[in-house]
Structure formats: C-alpha cells, structure tokens
Tab-separated table of C-alpha atoms in Angstrom:
chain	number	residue	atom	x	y	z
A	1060	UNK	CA	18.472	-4.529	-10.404
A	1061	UNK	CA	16.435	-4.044	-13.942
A	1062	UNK	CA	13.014	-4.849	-12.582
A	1063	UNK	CA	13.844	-2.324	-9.068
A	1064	UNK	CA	14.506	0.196	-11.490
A	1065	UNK	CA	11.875	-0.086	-13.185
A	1066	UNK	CA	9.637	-0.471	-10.366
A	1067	UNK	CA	11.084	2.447	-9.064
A	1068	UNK	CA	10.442	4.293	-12.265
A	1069	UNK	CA	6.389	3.035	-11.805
A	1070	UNK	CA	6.477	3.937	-8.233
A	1071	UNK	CA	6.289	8.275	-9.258
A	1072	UNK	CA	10.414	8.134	-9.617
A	1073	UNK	CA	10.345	6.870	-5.869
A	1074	UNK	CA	14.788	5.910	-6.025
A	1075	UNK	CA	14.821	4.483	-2.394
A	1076	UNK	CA	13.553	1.643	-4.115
A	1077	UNK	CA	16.201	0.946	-6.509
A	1078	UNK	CA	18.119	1.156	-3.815
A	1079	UNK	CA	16.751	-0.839	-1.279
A	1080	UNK	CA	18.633	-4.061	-0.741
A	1081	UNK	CA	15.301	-5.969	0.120
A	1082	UNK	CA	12.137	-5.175	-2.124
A	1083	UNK	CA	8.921	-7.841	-1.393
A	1084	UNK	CA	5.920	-7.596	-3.516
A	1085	UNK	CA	2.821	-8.723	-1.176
A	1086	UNK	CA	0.072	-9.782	-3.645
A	1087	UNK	CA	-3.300	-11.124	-2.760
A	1088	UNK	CA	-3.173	-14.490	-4.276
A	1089	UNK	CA	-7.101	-15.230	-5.527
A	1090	UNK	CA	-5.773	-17.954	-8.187
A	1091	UNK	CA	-5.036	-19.946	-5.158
A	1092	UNK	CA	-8.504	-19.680	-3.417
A	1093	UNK	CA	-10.152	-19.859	-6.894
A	1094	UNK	CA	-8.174	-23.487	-7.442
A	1095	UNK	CA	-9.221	-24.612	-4.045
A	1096	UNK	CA	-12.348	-23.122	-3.998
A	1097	UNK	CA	-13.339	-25.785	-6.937
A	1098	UNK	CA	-12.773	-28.281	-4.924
A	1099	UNK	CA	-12.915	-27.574	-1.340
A	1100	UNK	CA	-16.376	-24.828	-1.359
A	1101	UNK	CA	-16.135	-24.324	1.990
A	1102	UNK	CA	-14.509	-22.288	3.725
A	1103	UNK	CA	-13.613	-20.452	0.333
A	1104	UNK	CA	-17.440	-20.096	-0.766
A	1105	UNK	CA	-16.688	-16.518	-0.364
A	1106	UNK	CA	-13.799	-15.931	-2.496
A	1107	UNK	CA	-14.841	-13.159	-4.801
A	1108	UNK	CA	-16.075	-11.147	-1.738
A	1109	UNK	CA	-15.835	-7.646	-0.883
A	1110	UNK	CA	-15.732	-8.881	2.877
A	1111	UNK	CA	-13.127	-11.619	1.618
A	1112	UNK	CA	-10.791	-8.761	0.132
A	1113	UNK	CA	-11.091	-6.588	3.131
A	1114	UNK	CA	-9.875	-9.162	5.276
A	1115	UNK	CA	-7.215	-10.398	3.236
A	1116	UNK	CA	-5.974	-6.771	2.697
A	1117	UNK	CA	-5.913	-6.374	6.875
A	1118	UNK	CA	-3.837	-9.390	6.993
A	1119	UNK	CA	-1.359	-8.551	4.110
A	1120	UNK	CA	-0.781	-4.946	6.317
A	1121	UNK	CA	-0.747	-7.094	10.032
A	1122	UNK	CA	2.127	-9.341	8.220
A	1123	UNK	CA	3.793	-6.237	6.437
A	1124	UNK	CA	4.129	-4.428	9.910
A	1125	UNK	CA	5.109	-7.362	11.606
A	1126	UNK	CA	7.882	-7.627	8.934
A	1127	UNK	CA	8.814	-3.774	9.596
A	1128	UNK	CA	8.803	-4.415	13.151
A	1129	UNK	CA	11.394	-7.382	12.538
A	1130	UNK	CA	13.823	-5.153	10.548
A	1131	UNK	CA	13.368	-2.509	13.014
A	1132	UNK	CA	14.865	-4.723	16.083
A	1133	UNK	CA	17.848	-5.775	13.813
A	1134	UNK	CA	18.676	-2.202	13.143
A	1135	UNK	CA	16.813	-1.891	9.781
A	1136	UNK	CA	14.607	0.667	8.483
A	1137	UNK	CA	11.218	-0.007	5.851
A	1138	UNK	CA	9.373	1.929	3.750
A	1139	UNK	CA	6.064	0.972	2.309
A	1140	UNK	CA	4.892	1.662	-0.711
A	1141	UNK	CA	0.768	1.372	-1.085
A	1142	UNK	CA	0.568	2.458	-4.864
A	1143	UNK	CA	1.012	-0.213	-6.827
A	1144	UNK	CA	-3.099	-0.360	-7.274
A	1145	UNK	CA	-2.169	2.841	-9.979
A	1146	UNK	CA	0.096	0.828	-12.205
A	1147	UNK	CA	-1.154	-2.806	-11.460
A	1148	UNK	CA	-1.054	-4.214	-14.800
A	1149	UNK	CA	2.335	-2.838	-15.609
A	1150	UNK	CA	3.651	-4.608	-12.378
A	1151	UNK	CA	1.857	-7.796	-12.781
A	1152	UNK	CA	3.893	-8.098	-16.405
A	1153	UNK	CA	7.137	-6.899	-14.936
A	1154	UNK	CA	7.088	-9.673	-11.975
A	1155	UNK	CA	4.848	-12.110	-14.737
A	1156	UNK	CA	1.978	-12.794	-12.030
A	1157	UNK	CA	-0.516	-15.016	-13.220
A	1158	UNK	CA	-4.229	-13.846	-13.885
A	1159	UNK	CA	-5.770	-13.818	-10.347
A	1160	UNK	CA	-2.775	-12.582	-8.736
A	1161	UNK	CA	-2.663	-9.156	-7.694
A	1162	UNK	CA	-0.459	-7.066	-6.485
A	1163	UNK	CA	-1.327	-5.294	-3.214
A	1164	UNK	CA	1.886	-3.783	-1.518
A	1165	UNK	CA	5.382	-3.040	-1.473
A	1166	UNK	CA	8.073	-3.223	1.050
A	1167	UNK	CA	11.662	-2.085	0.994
A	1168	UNK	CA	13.901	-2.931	4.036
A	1169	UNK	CA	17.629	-2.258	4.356
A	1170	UNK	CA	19.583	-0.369	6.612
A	1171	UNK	CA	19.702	3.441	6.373
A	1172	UNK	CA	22.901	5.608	5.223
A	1173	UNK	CA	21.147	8.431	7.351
A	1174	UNK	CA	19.068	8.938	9.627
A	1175	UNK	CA	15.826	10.779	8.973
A	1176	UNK	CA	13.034	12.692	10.481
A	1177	UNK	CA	9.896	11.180	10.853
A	1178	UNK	CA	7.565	12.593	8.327
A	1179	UNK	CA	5.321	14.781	10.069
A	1180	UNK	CA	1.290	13.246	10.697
A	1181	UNK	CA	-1.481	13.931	10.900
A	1182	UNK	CA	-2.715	15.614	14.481
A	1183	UNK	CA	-3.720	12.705	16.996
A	1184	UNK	CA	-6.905	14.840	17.541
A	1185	UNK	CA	-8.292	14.457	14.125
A	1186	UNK	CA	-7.485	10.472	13.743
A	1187	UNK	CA	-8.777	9.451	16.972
A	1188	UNK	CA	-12.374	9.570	18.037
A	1189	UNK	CA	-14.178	8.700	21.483
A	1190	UNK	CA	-16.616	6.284	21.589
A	1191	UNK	CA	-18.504	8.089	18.822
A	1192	UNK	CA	-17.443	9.326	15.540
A	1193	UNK	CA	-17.180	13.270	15.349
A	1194	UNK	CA	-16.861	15.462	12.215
A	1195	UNK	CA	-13.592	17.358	12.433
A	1196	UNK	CA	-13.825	21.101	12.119
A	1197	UNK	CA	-13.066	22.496	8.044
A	1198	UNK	CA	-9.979	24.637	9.442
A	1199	UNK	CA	-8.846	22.096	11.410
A	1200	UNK	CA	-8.334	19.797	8.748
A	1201	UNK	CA	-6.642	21.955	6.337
A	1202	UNK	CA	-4.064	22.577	9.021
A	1203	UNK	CA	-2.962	19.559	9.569
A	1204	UNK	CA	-3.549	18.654	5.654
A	1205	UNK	CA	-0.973	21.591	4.907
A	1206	UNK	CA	1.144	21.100	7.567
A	1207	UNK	CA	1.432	16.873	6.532
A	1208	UNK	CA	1.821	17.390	2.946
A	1209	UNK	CA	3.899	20.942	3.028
A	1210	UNK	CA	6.889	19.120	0.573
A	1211	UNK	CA	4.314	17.411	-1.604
A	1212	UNK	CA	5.682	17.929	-4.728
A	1213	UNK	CA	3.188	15.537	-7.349
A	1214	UNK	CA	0.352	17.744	-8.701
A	1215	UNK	CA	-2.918	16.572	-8.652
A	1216	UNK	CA	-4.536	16.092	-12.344
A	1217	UNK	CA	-7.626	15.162	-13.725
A	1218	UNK	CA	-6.151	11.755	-14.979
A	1219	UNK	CA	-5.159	10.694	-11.359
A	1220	UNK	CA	-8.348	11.807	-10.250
A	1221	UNK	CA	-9.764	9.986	-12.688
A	1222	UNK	CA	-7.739	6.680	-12.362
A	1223	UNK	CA	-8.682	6.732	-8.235
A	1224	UNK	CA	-12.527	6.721	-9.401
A	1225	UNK	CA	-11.993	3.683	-11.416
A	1226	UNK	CA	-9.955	2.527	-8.565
C-alpha cells in the first residue's frame, strides 16, 4: 500500500493507482541480455540497440494489451500508465531495480466502482492514413487537440519541456 501511494504520488497525483487492486510494473530487463550477451553473442549482439529497444518496447505494449484484454473478458477494467520515463530513477529506488533494469510501463487492473465514459480521441481521420502519409490540415488538428484534451488540467512548463528533450 506504501509503495502504490507513493507511486501514485510520482504518477502527477494519479489516485486510481493507489487504489487499484492489481498494479504491474513492466520493465525492459537489459541486465538480463547484458549477462547473456557475455556469453551467448548471438542472437543478443545487438543489445544496446536503438532497433533492439524499439522492439522490445512493441512487445512490452503487445503483452500489456493482451493483459488488458484478459481483465476485460473477466469483467475487469485497466488503465495504463506510460509516464514512468519522467520519474525513472525515483521508481527504480522505490521497487530497488537493479542497474540495467528499467522501468517502461504501468498497469492497474481491478474492477470498476463505476462505470465511465470513454475518454474522448482523437478523430479517426487524422490517425489513419491511406497508402501514403498526408499532412493533416493546422485547424484540423487543433480541433481535435482541444476537443481530446478539453479537461487537461497539468500546465505545461519549461521544466517538463525540458525533461521530454532529455527524454
């Protein structure tokens, strides 16, 4: 219950996860592949690879959704939370991860005391593109920017803007 809290506290005061009877951490696990890389080069040769961390970031969100999926069918709802990149260090000494060990996601599953709206996304016609890629219209954008984020309530500061740029 201590270390929700506080998670919840580094999450931006997000309570549903103090609250949340189920709370994984999905970290990408490069002290493994770094152990077994000494030994066993290949396939791991490419361990400290950009490619390497793209894929294994796909596959932590493929096993994530699969895992929301499974909650959904037994009546369950999940929430995930994608920050923990913005107060990594803090979280790796809260949950004591090793160097090499970082912490990726965060997924809280339980079942809901109400139902809720879906939050509202972003327009279908702006996410999905034809065969080509095509720039979407200034106006267009804003729209559904304003109409998505119309109860965002966290200010945007230099400091956050500058932590995503060393992100």
């Amino acid at each position: 219950a201590e270390k929700k809290a506080r998670l919840a506290q580094l999450s931006y005061n997000q309570k549903f996860i103090e609250k949340a009877p189920v709370v994984l951490l999905f970290c990408i696990d490069f002290r493994r592949m770094k152990q077994l890389a000494s030994k066993y080069p290949f396939p791991l040769r490419n361990a400290d690879s950009f490619t390497e961390l793209w894929f294994i970031l796909m596959e932590i969100g493929m096993v994530m959704q699969n895992m929301c999926i499974a909650a959904e069918s037994k009546g369950m709802k999940s929430i995930c939370v994608g920050n923990p990149i913005s107060y990594m260090e803090e979280l790796s000494k809260l949950c004591q991860l090793p160097s090499y060990v970082c912490p990726a996601l965060i997924l809280c599953i339980g079942y809901p005391a109400q139902e809720k709206k879906p939050m509202n996304k972003y327009a279908g016609s702006l996410l999905v593109h034809e065969n080509v890629y095509r720039d979407v219209l200034n106006q267009d954008l804003e729209a559904s920017f304003q109409e998505h984020f119309n109860n965002w309530k966290k200010p945007l500061s230099e400091e956050s803007l500058q932590a995503f740029s060393e992100s």
